[in-house]
GROMACS .gro file of C-alpha atoms in nm:
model
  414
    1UNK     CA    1  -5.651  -0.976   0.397
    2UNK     CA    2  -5.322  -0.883   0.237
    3UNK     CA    3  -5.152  -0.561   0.348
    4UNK     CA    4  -5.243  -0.196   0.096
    5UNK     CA    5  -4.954   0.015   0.051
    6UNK     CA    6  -5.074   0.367   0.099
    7UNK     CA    7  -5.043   0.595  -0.167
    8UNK     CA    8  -4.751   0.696  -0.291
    9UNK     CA    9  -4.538   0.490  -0.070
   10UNK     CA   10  -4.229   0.254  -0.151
   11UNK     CA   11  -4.248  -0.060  -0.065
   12UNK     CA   12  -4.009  -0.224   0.162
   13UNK     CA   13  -3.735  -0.440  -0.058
   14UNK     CA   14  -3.705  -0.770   0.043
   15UNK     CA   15  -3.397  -0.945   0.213
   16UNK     CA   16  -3.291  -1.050  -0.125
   17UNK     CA   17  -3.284  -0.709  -0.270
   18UNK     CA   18  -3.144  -0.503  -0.020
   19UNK     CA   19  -2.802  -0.349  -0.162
   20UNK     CA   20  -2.546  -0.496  -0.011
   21UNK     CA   21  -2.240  -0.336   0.117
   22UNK     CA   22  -1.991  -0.177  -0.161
   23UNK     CA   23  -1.605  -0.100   0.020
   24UNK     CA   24  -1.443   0.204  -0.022
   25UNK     CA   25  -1.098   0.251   0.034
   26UNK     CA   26  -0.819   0.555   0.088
   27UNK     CA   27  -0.482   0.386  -0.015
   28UNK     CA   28  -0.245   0.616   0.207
   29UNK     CA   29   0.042   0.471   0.064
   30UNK     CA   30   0.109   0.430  -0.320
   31UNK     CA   31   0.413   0.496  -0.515
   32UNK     CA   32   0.251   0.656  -0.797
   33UNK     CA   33   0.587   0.877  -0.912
   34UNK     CA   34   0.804   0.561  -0.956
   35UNK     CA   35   0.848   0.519  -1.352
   36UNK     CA   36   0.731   0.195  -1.304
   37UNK     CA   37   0.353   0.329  -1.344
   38UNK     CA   38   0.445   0.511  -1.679
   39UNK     CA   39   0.562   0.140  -1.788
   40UNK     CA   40   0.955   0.238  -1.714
   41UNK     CA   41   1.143  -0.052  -1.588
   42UNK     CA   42   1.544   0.043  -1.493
   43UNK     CA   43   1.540   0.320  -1.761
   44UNK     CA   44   1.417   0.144  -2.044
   45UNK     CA   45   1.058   0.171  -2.166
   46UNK     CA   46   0.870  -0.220  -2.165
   47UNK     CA   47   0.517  -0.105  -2.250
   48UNK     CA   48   0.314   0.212  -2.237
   49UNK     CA   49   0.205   0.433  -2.000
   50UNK     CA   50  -0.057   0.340  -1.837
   51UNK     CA   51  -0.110   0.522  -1.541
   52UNK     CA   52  -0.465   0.636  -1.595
   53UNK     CA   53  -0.557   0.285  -1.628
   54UNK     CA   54  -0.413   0.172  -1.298
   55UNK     CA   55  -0.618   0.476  -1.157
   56UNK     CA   56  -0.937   0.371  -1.333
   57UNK     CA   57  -0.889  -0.041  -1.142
   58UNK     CA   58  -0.826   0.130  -0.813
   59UNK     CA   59  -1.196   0.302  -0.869
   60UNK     CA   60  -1.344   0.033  -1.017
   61UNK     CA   61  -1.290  -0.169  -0.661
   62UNK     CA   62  -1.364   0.164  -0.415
   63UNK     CA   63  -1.062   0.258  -0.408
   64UNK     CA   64  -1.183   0.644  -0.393
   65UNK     CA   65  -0.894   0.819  -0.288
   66UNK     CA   66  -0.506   0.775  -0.286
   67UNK     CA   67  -0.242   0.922  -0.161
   68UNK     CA   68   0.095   0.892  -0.321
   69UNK     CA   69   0.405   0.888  -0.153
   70UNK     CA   70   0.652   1.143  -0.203
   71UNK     CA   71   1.037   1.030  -0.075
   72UNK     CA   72   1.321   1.267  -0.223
   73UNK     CA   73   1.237   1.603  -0.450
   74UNK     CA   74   1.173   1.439  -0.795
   75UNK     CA   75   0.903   1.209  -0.657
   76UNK     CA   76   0.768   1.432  -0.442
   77UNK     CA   77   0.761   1.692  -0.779
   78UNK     CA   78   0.619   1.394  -0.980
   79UNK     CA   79   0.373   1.294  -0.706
   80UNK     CA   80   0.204   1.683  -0.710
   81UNK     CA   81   0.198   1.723  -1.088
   82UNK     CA   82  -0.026   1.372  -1.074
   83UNK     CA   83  -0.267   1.517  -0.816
   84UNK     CA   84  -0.312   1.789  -1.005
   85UNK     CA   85  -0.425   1.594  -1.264
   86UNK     CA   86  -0.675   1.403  -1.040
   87UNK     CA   87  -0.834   1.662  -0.847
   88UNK     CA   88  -1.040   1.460  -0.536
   89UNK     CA   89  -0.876   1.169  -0.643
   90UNK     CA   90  -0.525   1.175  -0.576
   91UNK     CA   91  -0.296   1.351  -0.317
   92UNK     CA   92   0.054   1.381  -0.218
   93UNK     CA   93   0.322   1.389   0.053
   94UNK     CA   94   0.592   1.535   0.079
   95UNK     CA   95   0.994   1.451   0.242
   96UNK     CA   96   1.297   1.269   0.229
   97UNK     CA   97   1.237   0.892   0.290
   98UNK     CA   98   1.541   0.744   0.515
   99UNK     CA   99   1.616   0.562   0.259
  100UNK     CA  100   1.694   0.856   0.014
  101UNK     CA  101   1.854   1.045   0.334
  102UNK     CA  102   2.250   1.017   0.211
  103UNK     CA  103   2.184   1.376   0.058
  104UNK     CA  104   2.248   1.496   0.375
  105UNK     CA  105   2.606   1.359   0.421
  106UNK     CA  106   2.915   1.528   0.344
  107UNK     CA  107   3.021   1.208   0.099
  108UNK     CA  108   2.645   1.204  -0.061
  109UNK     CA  109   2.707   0.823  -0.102
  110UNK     CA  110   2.353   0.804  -0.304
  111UNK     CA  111   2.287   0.447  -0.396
  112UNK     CA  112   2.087   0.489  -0.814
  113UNK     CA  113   1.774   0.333  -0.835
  114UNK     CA  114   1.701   0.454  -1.169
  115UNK     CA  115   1.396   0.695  -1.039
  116UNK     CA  116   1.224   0.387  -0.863
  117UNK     CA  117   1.072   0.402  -0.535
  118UNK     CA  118   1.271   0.191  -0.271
  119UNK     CA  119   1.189  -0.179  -0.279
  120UNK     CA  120   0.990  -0.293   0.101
  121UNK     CA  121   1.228  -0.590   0.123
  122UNK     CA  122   1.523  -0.536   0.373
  123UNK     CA  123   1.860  -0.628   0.221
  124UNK     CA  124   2.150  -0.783   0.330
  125UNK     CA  125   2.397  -0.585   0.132
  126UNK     CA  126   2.724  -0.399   0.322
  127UNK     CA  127   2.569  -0.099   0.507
  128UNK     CA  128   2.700   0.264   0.449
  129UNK     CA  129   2.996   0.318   0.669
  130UNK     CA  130   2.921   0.523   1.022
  131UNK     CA  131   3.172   0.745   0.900
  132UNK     CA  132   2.958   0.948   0.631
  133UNK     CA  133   2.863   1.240   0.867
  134UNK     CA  134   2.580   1.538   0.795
  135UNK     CA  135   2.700   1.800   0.647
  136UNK     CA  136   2.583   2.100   0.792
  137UNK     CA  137   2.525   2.325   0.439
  138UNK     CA  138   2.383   2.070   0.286
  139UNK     CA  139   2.136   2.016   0.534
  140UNK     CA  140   2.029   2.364   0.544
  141UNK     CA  141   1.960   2.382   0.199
  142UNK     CA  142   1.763   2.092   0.169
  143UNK     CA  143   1.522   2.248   0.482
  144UNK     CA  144   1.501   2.536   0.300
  145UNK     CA  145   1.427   2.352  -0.021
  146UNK     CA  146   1.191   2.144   0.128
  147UNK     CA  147   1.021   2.430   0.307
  148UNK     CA  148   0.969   2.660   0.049
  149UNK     CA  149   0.851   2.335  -0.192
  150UNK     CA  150   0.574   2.266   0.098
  151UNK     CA  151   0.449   2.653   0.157
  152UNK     CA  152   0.414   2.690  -0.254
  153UNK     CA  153   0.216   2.380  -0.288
  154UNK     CA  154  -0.013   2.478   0.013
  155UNK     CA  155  -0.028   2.803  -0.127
  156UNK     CA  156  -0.111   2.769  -0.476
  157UNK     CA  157  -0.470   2.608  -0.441
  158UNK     CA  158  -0.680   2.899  -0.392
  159UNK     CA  159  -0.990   2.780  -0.536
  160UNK     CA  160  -0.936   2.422  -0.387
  161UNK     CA  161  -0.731   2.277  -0.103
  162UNK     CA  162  -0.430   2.153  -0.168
  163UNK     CA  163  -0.347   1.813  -0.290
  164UNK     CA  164  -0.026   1.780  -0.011
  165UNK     CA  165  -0.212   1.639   0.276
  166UNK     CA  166   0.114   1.523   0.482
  167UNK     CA  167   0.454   1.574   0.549
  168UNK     CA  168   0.659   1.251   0.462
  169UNK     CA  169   0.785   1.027   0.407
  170UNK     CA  170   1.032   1.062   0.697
  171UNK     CA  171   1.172   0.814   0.973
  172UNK     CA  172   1.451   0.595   1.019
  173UNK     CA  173   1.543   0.239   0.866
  174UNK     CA  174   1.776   0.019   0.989
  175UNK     CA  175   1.697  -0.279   0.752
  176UNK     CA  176   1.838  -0.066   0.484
  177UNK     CA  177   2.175   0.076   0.575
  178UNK     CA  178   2.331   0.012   0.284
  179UNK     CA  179   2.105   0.308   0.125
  180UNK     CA  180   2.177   0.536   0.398
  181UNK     CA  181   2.346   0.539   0.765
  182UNK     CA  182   2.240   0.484   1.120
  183UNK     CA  183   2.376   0.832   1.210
  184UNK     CA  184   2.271   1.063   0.894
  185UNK     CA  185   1.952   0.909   0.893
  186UNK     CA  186   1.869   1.014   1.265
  187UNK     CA  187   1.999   1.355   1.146
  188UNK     CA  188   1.760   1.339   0.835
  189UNK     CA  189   1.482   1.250   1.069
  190UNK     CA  190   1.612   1.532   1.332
  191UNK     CA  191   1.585   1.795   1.102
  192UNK     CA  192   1.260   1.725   0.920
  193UNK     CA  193   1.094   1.670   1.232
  194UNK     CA  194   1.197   2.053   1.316
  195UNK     CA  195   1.078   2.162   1.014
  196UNK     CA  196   0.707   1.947   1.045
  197UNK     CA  197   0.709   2.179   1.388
  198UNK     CA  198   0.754   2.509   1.242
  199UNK     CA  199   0.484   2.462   0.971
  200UNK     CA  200   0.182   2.705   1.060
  201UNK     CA  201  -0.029   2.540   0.999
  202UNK     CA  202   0.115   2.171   1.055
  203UNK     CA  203   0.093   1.879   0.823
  204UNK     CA  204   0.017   1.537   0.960
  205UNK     CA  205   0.303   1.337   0.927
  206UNK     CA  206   0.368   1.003   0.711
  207UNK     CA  207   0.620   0.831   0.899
  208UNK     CA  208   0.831   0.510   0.849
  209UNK     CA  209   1.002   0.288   1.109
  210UNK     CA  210   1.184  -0.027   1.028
  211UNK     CA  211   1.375  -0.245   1.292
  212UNK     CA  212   1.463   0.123   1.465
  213UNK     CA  213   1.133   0.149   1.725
  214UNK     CA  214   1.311   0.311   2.025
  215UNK     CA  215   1.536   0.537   1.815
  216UNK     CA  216   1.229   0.647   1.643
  217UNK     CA  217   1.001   0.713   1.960
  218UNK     CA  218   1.292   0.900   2.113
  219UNK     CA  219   1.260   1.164   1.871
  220UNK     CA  220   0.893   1.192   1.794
  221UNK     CA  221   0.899   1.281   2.193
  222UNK     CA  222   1.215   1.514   2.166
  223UNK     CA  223   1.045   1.721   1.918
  224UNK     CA  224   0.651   1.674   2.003
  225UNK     CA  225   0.669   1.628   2.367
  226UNK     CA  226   0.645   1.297   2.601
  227UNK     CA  227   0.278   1.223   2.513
  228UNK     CA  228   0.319   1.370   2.182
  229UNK     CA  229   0.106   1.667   2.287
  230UNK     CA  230   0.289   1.889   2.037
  231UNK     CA  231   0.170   1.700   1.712
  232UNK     CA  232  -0.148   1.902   1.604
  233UNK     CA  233  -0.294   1.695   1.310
  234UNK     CA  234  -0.195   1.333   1.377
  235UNK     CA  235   0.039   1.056   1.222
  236UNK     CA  236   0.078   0.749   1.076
  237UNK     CA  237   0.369   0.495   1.111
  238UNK     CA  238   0.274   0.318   0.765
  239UNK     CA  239   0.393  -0.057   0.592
  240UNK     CA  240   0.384  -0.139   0.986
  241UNK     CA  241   0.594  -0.445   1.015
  242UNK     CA  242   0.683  -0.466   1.422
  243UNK     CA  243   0.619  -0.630   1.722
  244UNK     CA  244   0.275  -0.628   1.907
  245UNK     CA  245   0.441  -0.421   2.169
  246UNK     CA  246   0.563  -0.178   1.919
  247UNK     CA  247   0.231  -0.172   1.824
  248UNK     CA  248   0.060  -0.073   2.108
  249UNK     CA  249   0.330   0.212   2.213
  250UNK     CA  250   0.267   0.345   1.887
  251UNK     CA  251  -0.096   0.344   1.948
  252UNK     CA  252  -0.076   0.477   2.303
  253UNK     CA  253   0.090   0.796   2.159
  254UNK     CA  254  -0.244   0.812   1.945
  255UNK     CA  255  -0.033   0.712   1.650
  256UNK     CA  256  -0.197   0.524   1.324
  257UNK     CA  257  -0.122   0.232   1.210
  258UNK     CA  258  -0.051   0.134   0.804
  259UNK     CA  259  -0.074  -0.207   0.690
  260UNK     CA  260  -0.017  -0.329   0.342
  261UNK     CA  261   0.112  -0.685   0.202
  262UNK     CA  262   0.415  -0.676   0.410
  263UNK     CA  263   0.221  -0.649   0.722
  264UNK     CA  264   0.051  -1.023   0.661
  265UNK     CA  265   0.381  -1.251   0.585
  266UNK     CA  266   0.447  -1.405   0.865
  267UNK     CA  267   0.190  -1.596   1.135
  268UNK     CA  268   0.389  -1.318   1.386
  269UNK     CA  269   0.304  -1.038   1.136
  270UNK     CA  270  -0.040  -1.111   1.139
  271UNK     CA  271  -0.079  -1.217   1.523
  272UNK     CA  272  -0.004  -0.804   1.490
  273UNK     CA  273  -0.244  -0.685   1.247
  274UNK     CA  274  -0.498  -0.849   1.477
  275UNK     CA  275  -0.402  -0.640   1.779
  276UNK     CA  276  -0.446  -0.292   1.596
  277UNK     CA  277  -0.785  -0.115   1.748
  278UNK     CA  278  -1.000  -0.047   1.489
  279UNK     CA  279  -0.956   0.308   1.571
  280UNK     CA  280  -0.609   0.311   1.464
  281UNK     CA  281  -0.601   0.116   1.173
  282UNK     CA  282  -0.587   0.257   0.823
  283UNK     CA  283  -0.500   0.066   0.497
  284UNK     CA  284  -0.247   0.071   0.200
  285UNK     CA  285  -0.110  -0.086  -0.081
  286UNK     CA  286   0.241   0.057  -0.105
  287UNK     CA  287   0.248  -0.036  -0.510
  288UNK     CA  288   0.471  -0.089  -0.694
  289UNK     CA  289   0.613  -0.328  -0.386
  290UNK     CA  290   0.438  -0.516  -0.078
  291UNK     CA  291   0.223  -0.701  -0.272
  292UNK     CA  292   0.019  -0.993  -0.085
  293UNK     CA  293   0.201  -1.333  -0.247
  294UNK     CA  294   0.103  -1.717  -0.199
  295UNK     CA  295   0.351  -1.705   0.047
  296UNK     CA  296   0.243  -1.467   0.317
  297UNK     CA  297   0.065  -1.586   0.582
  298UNK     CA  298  -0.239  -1.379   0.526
  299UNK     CA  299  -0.313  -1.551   0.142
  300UNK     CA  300  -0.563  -1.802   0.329
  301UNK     CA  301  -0.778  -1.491   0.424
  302UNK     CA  302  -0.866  -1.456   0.063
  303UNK     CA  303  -0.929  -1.791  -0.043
  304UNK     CA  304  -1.317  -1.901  -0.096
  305UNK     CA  305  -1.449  -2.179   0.061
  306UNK     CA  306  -1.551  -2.461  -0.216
  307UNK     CA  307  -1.934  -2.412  -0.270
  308UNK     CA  308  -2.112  -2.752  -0.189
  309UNK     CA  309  -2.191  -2.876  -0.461
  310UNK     CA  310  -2.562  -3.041  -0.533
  311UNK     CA  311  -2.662  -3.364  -0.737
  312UNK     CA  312  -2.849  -3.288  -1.071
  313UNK     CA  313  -3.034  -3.515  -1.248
  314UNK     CA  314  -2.793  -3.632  -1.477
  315UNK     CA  315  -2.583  -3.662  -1.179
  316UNK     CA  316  -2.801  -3.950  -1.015
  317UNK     CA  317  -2.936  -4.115  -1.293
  318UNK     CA  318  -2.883  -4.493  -1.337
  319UNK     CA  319  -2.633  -4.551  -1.615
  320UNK     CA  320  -2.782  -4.673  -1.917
  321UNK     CA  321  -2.577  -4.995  -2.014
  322UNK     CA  322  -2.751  -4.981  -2.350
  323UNK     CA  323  -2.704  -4.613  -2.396
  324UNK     CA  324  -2.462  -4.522  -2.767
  325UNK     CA  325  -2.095  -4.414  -2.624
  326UNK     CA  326  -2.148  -4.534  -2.268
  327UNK     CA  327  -1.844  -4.570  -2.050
  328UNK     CA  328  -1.936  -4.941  -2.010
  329UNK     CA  329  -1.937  -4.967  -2.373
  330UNK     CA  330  -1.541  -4.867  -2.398
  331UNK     CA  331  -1.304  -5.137  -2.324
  332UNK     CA  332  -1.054  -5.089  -2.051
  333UNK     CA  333  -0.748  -5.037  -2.280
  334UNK     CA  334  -0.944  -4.801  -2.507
  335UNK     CA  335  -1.024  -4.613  -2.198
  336UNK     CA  336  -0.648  -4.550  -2.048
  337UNK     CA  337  -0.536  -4.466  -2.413
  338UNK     CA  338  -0.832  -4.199  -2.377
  339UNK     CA  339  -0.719  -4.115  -2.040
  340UNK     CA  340  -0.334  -4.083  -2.149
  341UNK     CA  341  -0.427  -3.857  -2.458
  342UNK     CA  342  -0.635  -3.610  -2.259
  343UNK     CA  343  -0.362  -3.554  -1.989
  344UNK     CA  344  -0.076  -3.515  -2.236
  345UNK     CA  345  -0.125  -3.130  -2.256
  346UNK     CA  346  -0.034  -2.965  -1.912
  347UNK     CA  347  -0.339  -2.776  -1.773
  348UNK     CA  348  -0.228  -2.427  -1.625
  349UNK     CA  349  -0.349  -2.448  -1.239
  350UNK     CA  350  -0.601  -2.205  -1.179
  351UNK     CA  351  -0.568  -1.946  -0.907
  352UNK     CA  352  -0.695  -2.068  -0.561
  353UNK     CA  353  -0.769  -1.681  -0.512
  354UNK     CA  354  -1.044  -1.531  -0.826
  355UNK     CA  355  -0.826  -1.233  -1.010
  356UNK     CA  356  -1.019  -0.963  -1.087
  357UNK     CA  357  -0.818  -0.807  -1.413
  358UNK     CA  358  -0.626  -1.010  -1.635
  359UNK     CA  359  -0.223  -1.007  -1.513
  360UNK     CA  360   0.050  -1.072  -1.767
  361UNK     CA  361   0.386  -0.984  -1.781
  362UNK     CA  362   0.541  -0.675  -1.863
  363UNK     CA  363   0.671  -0.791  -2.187
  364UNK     CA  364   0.372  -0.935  -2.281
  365UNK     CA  365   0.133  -0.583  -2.203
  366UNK     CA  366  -0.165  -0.567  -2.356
  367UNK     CA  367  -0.432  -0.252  -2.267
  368UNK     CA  368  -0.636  -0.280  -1.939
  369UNK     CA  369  -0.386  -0.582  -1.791
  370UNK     CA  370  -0.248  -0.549  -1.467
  371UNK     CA  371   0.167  -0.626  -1.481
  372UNK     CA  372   0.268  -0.924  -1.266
  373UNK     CA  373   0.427  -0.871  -0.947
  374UNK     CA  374   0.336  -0.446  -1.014
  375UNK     CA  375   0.142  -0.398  -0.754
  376UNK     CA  376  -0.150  -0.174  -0.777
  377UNK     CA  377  -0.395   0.035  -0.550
  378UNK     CA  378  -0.649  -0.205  -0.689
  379UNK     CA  379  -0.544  -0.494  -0.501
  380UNK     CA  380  -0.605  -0.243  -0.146
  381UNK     CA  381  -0.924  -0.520  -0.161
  382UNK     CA  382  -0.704  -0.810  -0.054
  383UNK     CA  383  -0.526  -0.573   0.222
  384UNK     CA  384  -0.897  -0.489   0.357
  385UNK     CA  385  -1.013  -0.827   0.282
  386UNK     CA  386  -0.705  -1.015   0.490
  387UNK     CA  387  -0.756  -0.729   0.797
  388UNK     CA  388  -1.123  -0.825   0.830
  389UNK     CA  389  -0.993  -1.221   0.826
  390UNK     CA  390  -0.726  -1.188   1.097
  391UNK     CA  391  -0.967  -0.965   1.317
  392UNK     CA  392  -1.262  -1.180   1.277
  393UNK     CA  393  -1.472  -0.876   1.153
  394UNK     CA  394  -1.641  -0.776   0.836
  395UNK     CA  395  -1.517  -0.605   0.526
  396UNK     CA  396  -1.732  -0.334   0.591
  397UNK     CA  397  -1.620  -0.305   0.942
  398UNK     CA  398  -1.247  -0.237   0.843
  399UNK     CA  399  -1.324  -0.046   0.576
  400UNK     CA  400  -1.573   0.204   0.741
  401UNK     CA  401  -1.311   0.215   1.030
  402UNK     CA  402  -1.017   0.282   0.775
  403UNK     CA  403  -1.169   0.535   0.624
  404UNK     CA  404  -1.315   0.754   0.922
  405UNK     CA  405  -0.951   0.712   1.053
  406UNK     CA  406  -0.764   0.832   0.735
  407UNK     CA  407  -1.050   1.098   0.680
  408UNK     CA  408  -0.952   1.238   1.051
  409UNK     CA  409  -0.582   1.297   1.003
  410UNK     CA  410  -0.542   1.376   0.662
  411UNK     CA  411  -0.748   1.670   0.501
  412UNK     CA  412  -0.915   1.497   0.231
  413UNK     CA  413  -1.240   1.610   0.130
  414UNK     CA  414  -1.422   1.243   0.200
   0.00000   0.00000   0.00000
């Protein structure tokens, strides 16, 4: 006798219709400030803004919350004015990247990137001479500028918390001298770390280490103490591109771990990524740059197997020999003409990887496309897809793990 539901009740899906699992992401690292998002390229306008578009893919794939990176005062202006536009959305940071730390010298040696963000790659170009030195004055009037930026953003939220959930972008890079020196950038680093000590209360800190690990340890113990006992709210050393040793220090100090496209280019990269504890990990796209390319080591992660495919009837039946237009019925110099024709027009290889949103380039814009080799919080899929890959886990795994991670350190309301 076949089972009664009792009254009122809901009956039980069935395998195939239970929901299955739908990601969500925090992108903890996204250059949202850089002109490049308002469809500025080196100064000169290519195609509109279309920022609230880019914000619109990033939801449309989870992507639930960002957090945009701020790395000198005008994108760390930008970067609040944006948040403020996407309340629950999208928050900031606040600092002076490395990168951007020649304000504090006494020659101010800036290198102009037009308002952009600083490119991930490293570059081989002539580094900044040792001889630019900090200049005292200026330094103290960037604190102070930087301090009084930090209480008035905290401050003026009383009816919601504030969108500036971390102090940061700060560290040191030693990829990149030719932005900034070895010896101002340790000062830059110094001094902001002083500052991120004084806050009451204190911001977690987005940090940034490039070929400089035991520079950078050094002074996250100087100022927070050997076990980094001192550091109330937590860190992360983001666009994490070191050694598995590195790695685990970092983690051993209770430190989080970012990893975007740059963190899956090379089989030593991702022999990293597959150390990280879950408990550490958290996930980024760092858009416009660190896009995951055909290149990197961590592309096969997103590619689909082939699906088998199955015999039809058409498939198996016995040719017909007496069948109008058969291929038996076309002579064999008939057919390589045929052949020849057909192939003269070059076929554009499809993508070994299925795109989500149509990609063209920036001259070609057209609403709703995605701008090739823009990267965009959207694609935080692939980072969360490749993770799960390396580590042998699930998506949902990584992303659940991600999330409770970011959730902990910064004060986002999740």
């Amino acid at each position: 006798m076949a089972a009664v539901d009792a009254p009122g009740s809901v009956p039980a899906p069935s395998p195939a219709e239970e929901p299955s699992y739908k990601p969500r992401y925090i992108d903890i690292g996204i250059n949202l400030a850089d002109p490049i998002f308002r469809g500025q390229y080196h100064s000169t306008q290519r195609h509109p803004d279309d920022l609230s578009a880019v914000i619109s893919r990033a939801k449309e794939v989870g992507c639930q919350k960002l957090i945009i990176t701020g790395s000198d005062f005008p994108s760390s202006r930008h970067a609040l004015e944006i948040a403020k536009e996407y309340p629950g959305v999208v928050y900031t940071t606040a600092g002076i990247h490395p990168c951007s730390s020649s304000i504090f010298s006494t020659t101010h040696a800036h290198v102009d990137i037009n308002g952009h963000s600083i490119p991930c790659d490293a570059d081989p170009s002539q580094p900044i001479s040792e001889d630019h030195v900090p200049d005292a004055h200026k330094t103290a009037s960037i604190i102070s500028e930087l301090r009084h930026f930090i209480e008035e953003a905290r401050s003026n939220n009383i009816t919601a918390p504030s969108p500036l959930v971390a102090f940061g972008e700060i560290g040191l890079d030693y990829d990149r001298l030719h932005y900034c020196s070895r010896r101002v950038q340790l000062h830059s680093f110094a001094t902001q770390l002083d500052l991120a000590v004084s806050l009451q209360p204190q911001l977690p800190l987005f940090l940034h280490s490039r070929a400089a690990h035991s520079d950078f340890v050094s002074l996250l113990k100087a100022k927070f103490g050997p076990r980094l006992e001192r550091l109330e709210r937590g860190a992360v050393v983001h666009s994490f591109t070191g050694t598995v040793e590195e790695m685990r220090e970092l983690a051993d100090l209770g430190l989080y771990v970012g990893t975007n496209g740059c963190s899956f280019k090379t089989l030593d990269n991702c022999a990293v990524v597959r150390e990280i504890p879950l408990d550490r990990i958290m996930l980024e796209t760092d858009g416009p740059w660190c896009e995951v390319r055909p290149s990197h080591e961590g592309w096969k992660y997103l590619i689909e197997p082939p699906a088998p495919k199955t015999a039809s009837a058409a498939d198996t039946a016995a040719p017909n020999a007496n069948s109008a237009g058969s291929i038996e019925d076309v002579p064999a110099p008939a057919k390589a003409r045929k052949s020849k024709q057909q192939s003269k027009k070059p076929q554009k290889k499809e993508s070994e990887v299925p795109e989500r949103f149509i990609t063209v380039k920036k001259e070609k814009w057209v609403e709703g496309a995605m701008v090739k080799g823009r990267n965009e919080p959207c694609m935080i899929e692939r980072v969360g897809k490749i993770v799960a890959g390396i580590k042998g886990v699930t998506v949902e795994e990584v992303c659940e793990a991600a999330w409770r991670n970011t959730t902990k350190v910064f004060p986002i309301d999740g």
